[in-house]
Short mmCIF file of C-alpha atoms (C1' of nucleotides) in Angstrom, two decimals:
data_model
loop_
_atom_site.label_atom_id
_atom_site.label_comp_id
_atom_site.label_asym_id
_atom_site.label_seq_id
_atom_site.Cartn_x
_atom_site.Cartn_y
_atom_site.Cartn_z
CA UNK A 1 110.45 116.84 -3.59
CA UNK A 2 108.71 115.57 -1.06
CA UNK A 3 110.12 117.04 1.97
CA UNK A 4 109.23 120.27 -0.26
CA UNK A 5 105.26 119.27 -0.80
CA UNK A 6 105.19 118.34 3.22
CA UNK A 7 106.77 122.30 3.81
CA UNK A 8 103.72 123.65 1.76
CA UNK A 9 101.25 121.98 3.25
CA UNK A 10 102.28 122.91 6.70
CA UNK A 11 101.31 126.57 5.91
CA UNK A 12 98.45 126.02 3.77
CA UNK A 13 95.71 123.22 2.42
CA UNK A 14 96.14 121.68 -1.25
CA UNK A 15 95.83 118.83 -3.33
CA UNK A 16 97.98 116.54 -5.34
CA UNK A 17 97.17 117.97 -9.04
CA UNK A 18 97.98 121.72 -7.59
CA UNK A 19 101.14 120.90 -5.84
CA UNK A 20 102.45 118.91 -8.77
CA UNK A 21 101.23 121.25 -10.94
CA UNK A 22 103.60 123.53 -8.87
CA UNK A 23 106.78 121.00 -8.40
CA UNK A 24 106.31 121.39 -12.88
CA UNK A 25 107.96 124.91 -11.91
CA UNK A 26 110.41 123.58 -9.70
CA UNK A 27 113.89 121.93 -10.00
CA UNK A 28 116.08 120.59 -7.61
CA UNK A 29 119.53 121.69 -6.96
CA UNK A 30 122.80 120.53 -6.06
CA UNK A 31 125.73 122.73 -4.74
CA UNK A 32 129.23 121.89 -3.38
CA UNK A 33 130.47 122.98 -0.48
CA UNK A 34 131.33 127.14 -0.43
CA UNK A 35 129.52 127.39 -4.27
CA UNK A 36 127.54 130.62 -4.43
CA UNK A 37 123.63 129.76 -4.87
CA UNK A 38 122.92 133.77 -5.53
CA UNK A 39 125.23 136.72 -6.49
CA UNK A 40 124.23 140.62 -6.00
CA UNK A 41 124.22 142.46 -8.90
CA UNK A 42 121.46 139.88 -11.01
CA UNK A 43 118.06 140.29 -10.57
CA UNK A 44 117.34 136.86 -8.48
CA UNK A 45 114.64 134.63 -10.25
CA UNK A 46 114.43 131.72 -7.67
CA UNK A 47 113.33 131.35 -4.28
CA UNK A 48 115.20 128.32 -2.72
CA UNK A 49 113.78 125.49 -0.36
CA UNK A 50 116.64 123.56 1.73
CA UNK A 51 116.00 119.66 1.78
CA UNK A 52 119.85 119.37 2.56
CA UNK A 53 122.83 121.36 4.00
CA UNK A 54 123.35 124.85 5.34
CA UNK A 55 124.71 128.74 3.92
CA UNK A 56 124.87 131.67 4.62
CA UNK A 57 123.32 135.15 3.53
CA UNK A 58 126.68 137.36 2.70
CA UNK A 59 126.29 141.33 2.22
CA UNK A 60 129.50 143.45 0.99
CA UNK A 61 130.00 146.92 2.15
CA UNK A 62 131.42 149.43 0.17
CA UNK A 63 134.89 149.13 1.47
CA UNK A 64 134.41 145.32 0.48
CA UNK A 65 134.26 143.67 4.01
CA UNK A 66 131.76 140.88 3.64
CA UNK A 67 129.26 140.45 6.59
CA UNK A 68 127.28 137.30 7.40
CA UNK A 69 123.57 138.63 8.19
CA UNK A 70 121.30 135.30 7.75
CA UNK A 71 122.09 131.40 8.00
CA UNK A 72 119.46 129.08 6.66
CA UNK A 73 119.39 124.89 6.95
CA UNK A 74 117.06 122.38 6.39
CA UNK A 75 112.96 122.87 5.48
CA UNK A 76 113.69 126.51 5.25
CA UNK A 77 112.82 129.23 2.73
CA UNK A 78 115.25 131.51 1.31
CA UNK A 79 116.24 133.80 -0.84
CA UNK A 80 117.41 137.48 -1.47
CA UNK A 81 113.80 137.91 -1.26
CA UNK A 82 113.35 141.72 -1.08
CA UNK A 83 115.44 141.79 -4.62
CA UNK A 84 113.20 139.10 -5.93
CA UNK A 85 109.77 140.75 -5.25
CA UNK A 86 110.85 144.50 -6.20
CA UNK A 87 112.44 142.66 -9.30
CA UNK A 88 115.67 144.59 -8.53
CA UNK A 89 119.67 143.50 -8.67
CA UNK A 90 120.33 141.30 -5.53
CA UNK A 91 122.05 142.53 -2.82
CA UNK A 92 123.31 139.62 -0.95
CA UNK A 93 125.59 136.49 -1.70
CA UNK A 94 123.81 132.91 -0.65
CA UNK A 95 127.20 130.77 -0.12
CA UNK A 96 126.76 127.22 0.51
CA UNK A 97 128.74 126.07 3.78
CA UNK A 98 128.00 122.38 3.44
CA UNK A 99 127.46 120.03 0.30
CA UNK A 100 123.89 121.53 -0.78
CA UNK A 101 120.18 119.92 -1.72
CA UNK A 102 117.82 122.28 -2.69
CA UNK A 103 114.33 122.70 -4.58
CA UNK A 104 114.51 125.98 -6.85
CA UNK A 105 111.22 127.73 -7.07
CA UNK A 106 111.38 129.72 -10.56
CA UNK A 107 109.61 133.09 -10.17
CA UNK A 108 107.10 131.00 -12.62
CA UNK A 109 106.10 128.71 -10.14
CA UNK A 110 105.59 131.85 -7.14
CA UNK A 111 103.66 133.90 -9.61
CA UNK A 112 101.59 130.56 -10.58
CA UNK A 113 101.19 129.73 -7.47
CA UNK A 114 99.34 133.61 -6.09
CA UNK A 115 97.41 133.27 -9.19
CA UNK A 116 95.83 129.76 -9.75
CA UNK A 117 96.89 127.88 -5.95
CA UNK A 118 93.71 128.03 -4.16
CA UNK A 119 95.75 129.63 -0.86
CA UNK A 120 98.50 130.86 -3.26
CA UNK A 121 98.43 134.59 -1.23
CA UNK A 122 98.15 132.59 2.28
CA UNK A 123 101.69 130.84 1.34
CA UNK A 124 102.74 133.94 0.03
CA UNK A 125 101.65 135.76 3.57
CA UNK A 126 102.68 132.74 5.77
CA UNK A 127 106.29 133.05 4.70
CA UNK A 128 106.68 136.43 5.01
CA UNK A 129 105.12 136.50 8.22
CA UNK A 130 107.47 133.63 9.11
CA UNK A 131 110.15 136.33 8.14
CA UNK A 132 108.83 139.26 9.54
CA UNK A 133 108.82 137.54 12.98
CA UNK A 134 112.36 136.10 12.49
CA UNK A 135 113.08 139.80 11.72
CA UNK A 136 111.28 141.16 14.17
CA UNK A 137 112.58 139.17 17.00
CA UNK A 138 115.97 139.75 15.87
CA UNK A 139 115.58 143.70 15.98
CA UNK A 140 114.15 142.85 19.69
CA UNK A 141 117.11 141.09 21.14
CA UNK A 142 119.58 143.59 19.20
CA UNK A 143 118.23 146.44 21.72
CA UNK A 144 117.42 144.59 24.53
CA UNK A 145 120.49 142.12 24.91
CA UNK A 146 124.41 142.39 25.07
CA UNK A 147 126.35 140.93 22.21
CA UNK A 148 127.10 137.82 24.89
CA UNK A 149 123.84 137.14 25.43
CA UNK A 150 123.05 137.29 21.56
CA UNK A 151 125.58 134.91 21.46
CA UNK A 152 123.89 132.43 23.92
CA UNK A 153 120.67 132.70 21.98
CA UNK A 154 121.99 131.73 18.13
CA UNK A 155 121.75 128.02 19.66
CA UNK A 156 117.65 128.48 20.11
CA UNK A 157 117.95 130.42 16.74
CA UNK A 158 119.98 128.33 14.81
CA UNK A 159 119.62 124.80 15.98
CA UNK A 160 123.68 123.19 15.72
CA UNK A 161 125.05 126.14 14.30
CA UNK A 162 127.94 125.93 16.73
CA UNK A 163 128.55 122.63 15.02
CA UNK A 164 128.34 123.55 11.48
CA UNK A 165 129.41 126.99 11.02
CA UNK A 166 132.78 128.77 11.72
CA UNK A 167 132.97 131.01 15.03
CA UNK A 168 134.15 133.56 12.71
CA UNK A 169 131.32 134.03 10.88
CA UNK A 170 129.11 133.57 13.65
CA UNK A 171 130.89 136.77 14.95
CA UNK A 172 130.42 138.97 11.96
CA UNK A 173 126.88 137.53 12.21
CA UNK A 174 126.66 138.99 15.92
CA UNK A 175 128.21 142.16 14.54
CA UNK A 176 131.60 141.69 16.46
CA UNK A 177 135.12 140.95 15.45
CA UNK A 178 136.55 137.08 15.67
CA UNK A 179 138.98 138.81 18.01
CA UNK A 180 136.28 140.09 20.19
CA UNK A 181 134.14 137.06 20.35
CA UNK A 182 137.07 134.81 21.57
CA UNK A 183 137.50 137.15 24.40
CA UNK A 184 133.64 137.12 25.44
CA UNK A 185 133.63 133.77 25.30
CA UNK A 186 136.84 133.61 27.59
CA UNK A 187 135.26 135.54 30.14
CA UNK A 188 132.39 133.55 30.43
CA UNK B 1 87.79 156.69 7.33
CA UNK B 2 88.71 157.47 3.82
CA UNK B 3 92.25 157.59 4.02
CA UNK B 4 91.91 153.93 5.69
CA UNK B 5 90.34 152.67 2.78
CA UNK B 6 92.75 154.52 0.23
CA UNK B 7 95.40 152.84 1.59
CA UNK B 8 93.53 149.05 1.97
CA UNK B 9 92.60 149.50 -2.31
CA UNK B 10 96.04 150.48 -2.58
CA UNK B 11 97.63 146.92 -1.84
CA UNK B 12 94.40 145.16 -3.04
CA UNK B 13 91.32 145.05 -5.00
CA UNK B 14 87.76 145.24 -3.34
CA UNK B 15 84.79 147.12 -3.85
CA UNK B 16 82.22 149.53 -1.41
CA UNK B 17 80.31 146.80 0.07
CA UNK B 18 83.36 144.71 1.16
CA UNK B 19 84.94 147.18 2.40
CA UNK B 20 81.94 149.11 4.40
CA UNK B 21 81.77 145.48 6.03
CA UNK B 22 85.53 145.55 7.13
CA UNK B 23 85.29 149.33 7.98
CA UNK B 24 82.32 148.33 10.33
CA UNK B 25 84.36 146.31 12.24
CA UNK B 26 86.84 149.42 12.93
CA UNK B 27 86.89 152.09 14.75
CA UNK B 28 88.20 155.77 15.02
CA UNK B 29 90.38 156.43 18.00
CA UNK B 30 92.42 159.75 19.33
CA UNK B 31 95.47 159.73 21.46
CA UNK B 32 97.35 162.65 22.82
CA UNK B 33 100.49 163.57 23.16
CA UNK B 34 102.48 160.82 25.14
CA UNK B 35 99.79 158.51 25.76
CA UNK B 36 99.61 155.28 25.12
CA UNK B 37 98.00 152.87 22.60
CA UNK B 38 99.15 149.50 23.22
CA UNK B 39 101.85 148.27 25.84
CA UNK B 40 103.71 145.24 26.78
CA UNK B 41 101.99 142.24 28.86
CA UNK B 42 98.22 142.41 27.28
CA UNK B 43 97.76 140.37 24.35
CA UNK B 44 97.57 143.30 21.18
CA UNK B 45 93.70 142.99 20.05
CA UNK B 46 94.36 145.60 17.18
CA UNK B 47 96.44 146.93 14.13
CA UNK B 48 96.38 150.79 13.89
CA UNK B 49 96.07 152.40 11.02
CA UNK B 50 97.61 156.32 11.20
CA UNK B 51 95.39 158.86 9.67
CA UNK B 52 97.37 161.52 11.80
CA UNK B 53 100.51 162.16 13.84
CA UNK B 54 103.63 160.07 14.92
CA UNK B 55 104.36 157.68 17.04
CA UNK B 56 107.19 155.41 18.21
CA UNK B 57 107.91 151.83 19.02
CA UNK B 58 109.89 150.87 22.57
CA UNK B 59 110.93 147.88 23.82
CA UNK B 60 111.95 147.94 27.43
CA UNK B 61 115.40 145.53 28.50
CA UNK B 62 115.62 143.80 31.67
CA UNK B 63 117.34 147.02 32.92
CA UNK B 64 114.14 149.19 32.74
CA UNK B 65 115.99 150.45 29.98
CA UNK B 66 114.18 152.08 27.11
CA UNK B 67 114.63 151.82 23.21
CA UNK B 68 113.12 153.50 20.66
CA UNK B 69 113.11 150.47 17.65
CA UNK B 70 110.67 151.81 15.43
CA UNK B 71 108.65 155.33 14.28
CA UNK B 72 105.59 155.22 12.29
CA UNK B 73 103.19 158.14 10.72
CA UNK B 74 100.51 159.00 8.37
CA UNK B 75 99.15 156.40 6.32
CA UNK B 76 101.23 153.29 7.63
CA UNK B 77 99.85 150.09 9.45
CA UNK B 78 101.61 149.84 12.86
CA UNK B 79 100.82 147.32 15.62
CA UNK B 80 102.94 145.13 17.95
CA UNK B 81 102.14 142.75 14.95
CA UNK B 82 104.45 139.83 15.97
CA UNK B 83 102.67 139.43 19.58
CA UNK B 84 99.18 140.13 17.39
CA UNK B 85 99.71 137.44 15.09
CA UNK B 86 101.06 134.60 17.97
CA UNK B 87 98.51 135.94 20.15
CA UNK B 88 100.99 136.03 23.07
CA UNK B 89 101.56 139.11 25.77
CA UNK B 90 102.83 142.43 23.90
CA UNK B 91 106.61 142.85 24.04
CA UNK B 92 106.09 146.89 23.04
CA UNK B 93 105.03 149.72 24.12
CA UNK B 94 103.53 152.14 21.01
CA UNK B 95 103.10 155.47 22.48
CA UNK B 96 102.14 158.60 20.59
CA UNK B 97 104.84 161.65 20.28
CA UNK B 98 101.75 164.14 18.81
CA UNK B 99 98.10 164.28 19.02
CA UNK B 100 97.18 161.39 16.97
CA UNK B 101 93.86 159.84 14.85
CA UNK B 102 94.17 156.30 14.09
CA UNK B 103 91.88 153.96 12.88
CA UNK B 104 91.58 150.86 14.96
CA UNK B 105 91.46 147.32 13.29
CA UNK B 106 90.71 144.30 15.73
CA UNK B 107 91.12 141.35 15.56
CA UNK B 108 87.59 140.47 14.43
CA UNK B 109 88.21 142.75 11.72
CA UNK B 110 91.58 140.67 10.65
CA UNK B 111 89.89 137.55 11.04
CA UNK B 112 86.71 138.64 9.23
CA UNK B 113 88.95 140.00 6.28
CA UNK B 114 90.98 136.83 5.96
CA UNK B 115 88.33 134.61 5.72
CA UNK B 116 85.51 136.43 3.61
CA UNK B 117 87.42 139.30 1.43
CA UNK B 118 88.39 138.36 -1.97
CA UNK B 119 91.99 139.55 -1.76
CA UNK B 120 91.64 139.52 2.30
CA UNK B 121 95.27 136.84 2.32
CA UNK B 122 96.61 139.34 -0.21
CA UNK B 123 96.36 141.99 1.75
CA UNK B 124 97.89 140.47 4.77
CA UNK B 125 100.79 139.15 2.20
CA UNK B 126 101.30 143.19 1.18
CA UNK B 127 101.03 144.55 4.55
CA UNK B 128 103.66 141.58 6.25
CA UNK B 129 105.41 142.02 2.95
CA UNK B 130 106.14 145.83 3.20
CA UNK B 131 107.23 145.14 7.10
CA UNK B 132 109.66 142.06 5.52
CA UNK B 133 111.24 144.49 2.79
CA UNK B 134 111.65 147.62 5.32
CA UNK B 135 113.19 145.08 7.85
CA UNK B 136 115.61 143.58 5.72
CA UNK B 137 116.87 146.78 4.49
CA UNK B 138 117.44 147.66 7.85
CA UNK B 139 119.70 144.79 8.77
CA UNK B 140 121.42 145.71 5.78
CA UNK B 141 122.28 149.20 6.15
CA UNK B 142 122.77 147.87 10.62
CA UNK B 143 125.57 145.93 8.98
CA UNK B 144 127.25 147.56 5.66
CA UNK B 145 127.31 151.36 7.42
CA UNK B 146 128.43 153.42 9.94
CA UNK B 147 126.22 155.26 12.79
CA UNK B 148 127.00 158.61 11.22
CA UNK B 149 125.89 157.35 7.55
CA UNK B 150 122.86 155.22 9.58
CA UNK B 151 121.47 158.77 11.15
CA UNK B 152 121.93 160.58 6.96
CA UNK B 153 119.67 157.63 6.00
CA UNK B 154 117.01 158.38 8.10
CA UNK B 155 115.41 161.02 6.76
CA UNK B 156 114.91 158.69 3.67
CA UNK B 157 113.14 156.41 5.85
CA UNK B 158 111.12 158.18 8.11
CA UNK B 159 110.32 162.03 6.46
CA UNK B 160 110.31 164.31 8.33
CA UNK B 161 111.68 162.63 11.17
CA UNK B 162 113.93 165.10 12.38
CA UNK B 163 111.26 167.97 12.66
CA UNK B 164 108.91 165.81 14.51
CA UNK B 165 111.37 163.50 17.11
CA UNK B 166 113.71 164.81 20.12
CA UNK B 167 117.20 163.67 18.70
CA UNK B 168 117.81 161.59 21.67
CA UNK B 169 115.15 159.22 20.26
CA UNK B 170 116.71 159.38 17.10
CA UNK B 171 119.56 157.96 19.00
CA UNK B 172 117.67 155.22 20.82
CA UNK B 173 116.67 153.75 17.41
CA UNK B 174 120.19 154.07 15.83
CA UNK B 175 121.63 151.98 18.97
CA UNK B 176 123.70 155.15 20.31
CA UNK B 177 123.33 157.22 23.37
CA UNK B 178 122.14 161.31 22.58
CA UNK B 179 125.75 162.27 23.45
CA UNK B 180 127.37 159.86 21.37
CA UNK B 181 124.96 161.22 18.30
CA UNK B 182 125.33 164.46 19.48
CA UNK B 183 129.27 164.24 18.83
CA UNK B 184 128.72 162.91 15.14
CA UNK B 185 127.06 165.66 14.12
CA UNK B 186 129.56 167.85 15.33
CA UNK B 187 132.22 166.18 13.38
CA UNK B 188 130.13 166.13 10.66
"C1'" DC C 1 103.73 184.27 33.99
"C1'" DT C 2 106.87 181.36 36.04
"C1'" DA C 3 108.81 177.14 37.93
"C1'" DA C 4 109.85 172.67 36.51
"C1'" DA C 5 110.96 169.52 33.17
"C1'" DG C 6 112.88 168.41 28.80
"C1'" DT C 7 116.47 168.99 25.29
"C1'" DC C 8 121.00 169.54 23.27
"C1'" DT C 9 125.98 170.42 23.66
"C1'" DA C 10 130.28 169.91 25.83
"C1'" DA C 11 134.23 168.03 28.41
"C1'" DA C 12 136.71 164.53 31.12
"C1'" DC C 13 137.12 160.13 32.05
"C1'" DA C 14 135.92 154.96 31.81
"C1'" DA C 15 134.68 150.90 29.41
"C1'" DA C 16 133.89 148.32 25.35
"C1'" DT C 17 135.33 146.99 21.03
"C1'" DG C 18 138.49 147.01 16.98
"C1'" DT C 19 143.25 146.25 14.85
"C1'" DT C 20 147.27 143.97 14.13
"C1'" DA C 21 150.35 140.45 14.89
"C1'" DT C 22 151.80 135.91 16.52
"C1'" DC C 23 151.29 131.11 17.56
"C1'" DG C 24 149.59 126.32 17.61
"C1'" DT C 25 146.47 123.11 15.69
"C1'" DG C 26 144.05 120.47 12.41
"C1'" DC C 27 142.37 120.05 7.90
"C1'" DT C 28 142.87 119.64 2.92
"C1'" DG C 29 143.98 119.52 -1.73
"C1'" DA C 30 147.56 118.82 -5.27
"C1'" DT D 1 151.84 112.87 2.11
"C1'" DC D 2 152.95 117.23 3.34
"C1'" DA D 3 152.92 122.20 2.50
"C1'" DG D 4 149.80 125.55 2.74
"C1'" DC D 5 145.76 127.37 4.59
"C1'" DA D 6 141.84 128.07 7.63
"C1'" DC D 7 140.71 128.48 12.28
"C1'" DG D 8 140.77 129.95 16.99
"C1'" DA D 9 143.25 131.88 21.09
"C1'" DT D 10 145.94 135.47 22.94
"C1'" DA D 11 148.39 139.87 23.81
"C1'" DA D 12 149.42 144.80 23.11
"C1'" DC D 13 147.80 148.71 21.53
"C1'" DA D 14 144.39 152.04 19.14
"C1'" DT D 15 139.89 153.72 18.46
"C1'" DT D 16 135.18 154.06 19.28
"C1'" DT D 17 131.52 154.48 22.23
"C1'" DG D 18 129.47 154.98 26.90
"C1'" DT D 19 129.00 157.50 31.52
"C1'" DT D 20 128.66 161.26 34.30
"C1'" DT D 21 128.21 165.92 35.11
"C1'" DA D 22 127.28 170.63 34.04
"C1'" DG D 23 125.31 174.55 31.66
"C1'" DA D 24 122.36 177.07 28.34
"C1'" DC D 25 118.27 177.12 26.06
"C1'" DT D 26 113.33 175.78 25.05
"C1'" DT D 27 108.97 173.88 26.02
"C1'" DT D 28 105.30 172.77 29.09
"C1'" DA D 29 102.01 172.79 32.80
"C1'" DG D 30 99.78 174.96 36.47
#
DNA sequence: CTAAAGTCTAAACAAATGTTATCGTGCTGA
DNA sequence: TCAGCACGATAACATTTGTTTAGACTTTAG
């Protein structure tokens, strides 16, 4: 838990009887290698911290064509998180691409945390500010920038993701086709 | 003012005192049609707050080339919030498509809310929150539908969108050039 | 009131991207 | 260990989307 306590306290101040008091909520998490962390359909009750590994955030379209929209790794936050705070079925699939170690906040532990954590609302506002500007950005270069140069920038985005994920999903990430990624790639 | 501080007791709790404190550091502002309230290069000092009219979002590509990524009316919080909150240059330009009234937050404002209002980090989770959730479902429907269904959808999203906004705009923010969205329609 | 600018549609053509199929390679699980 | 499977490249072809140009109509500014 401890690479967990040091994630908290880089986005707000606490103290050892709070954050334990918080880790009470908590329980770590092991998943193999393509396991499914989160399935849409069931209201999700967790919010997940990576100490270890790497997925992938999956949504299905109606014709049932999965796309890859999100990857997380290490010291990150995530979740189907816009299901978890409206309280609604999930939408997404979290899919574990590597052997998995993760912390599992319990909606207990959030709503704890906003109401008795002395900066419970700052943690709530840093991550989602953390989000909206991953979001944000990622709107950005989707008008501003060709699918190639998308490409170049998952490396900055994504530290090693070339290594650890499949260029296939990388290219449903990017919105292309496997097919069509190959050939920009090709071309330079 | 009112409607400003409708909309601030909405998301949080506070009473007259705080919030004739926070209101004292705003200020009413009017832009016509086509002008423009914040653009790209100067650090963003302030968060609007639309009491009336419409305006858009653009982000210009290395091409000179315009797109329209965002619309925003009555009663939302609009900014060029990601450049705000780094305190870096303005990637956006906000510019009004009808006579407008905002109400002007600055950055004093923001700070002085954070710091000394009850709920003040609340508040700032709701508003970066509500941008997270509309973002999200964005990506969402960018990857699981089609242009055509993308342009039905908008009217959910932004009311009234298609009575107040030259369709080639509409366009802009669906990724599509006018002619391209000007065939769907035809097709139905 | 009127000229200029903005807006939408349309058509013909060009470019980008998707689809399907095949092949070689390396990994992997029974 | 080896048969199957996942992965990536490639080619041929199909479809979608962009570009350019033109015309009719509407709005706007002087």
């Amino acid at each position: 838990m401890d690479e967990f306590k040091t994630a908290v306290l880089a986005l707000i101040e606490s103290d050892e009887s709070e954050l334990n008091q918080l880790v009470s909520f908590c329980k770590t998490k092991n998943f193999k290698k393509n396991e499914v962390l989160s399935q849409p359909g069931k209201v999700p009750q967790e919010v997940f911290f990576i100490v270890k590994g790497i997925l992938r955030v999956v949504v299905t379209d109606a014709k049932g064509v999965d796309h890859t929209i999100h990857f997380a790794s290490e010291n990150q936050f995530v979740a189907d998180y816009s299901s978890f705070m409206l309280q609604q079925p999930g939408m997404y699939t979290l899919q574990a691409l590597e052997p998995m170690e993760v912390v599992s906040m319990s909606r207990q532990a959030i709503d704890w945390g906003y109401q008795f954590m002395r900066q419970g609302d700052k943690f709530g506002r840093k991550v989602a500010e953390f989000y909206f500007l991953y979001q944000d950005n990622r709107v950005k270069n989707y008008y501003s920038r060709s699918p190639l140069e998308r490409y170049e920038l998952m490396e900055t985005i994504f530290p090693q993701i070339h290594q650890r994920v499949p260029q296939h999903m990388i290219a449903s990430y990017l919105g292309i086709t496997p097919v069509h990624l190959s050939r920009l790639r090709k071309e330079h």
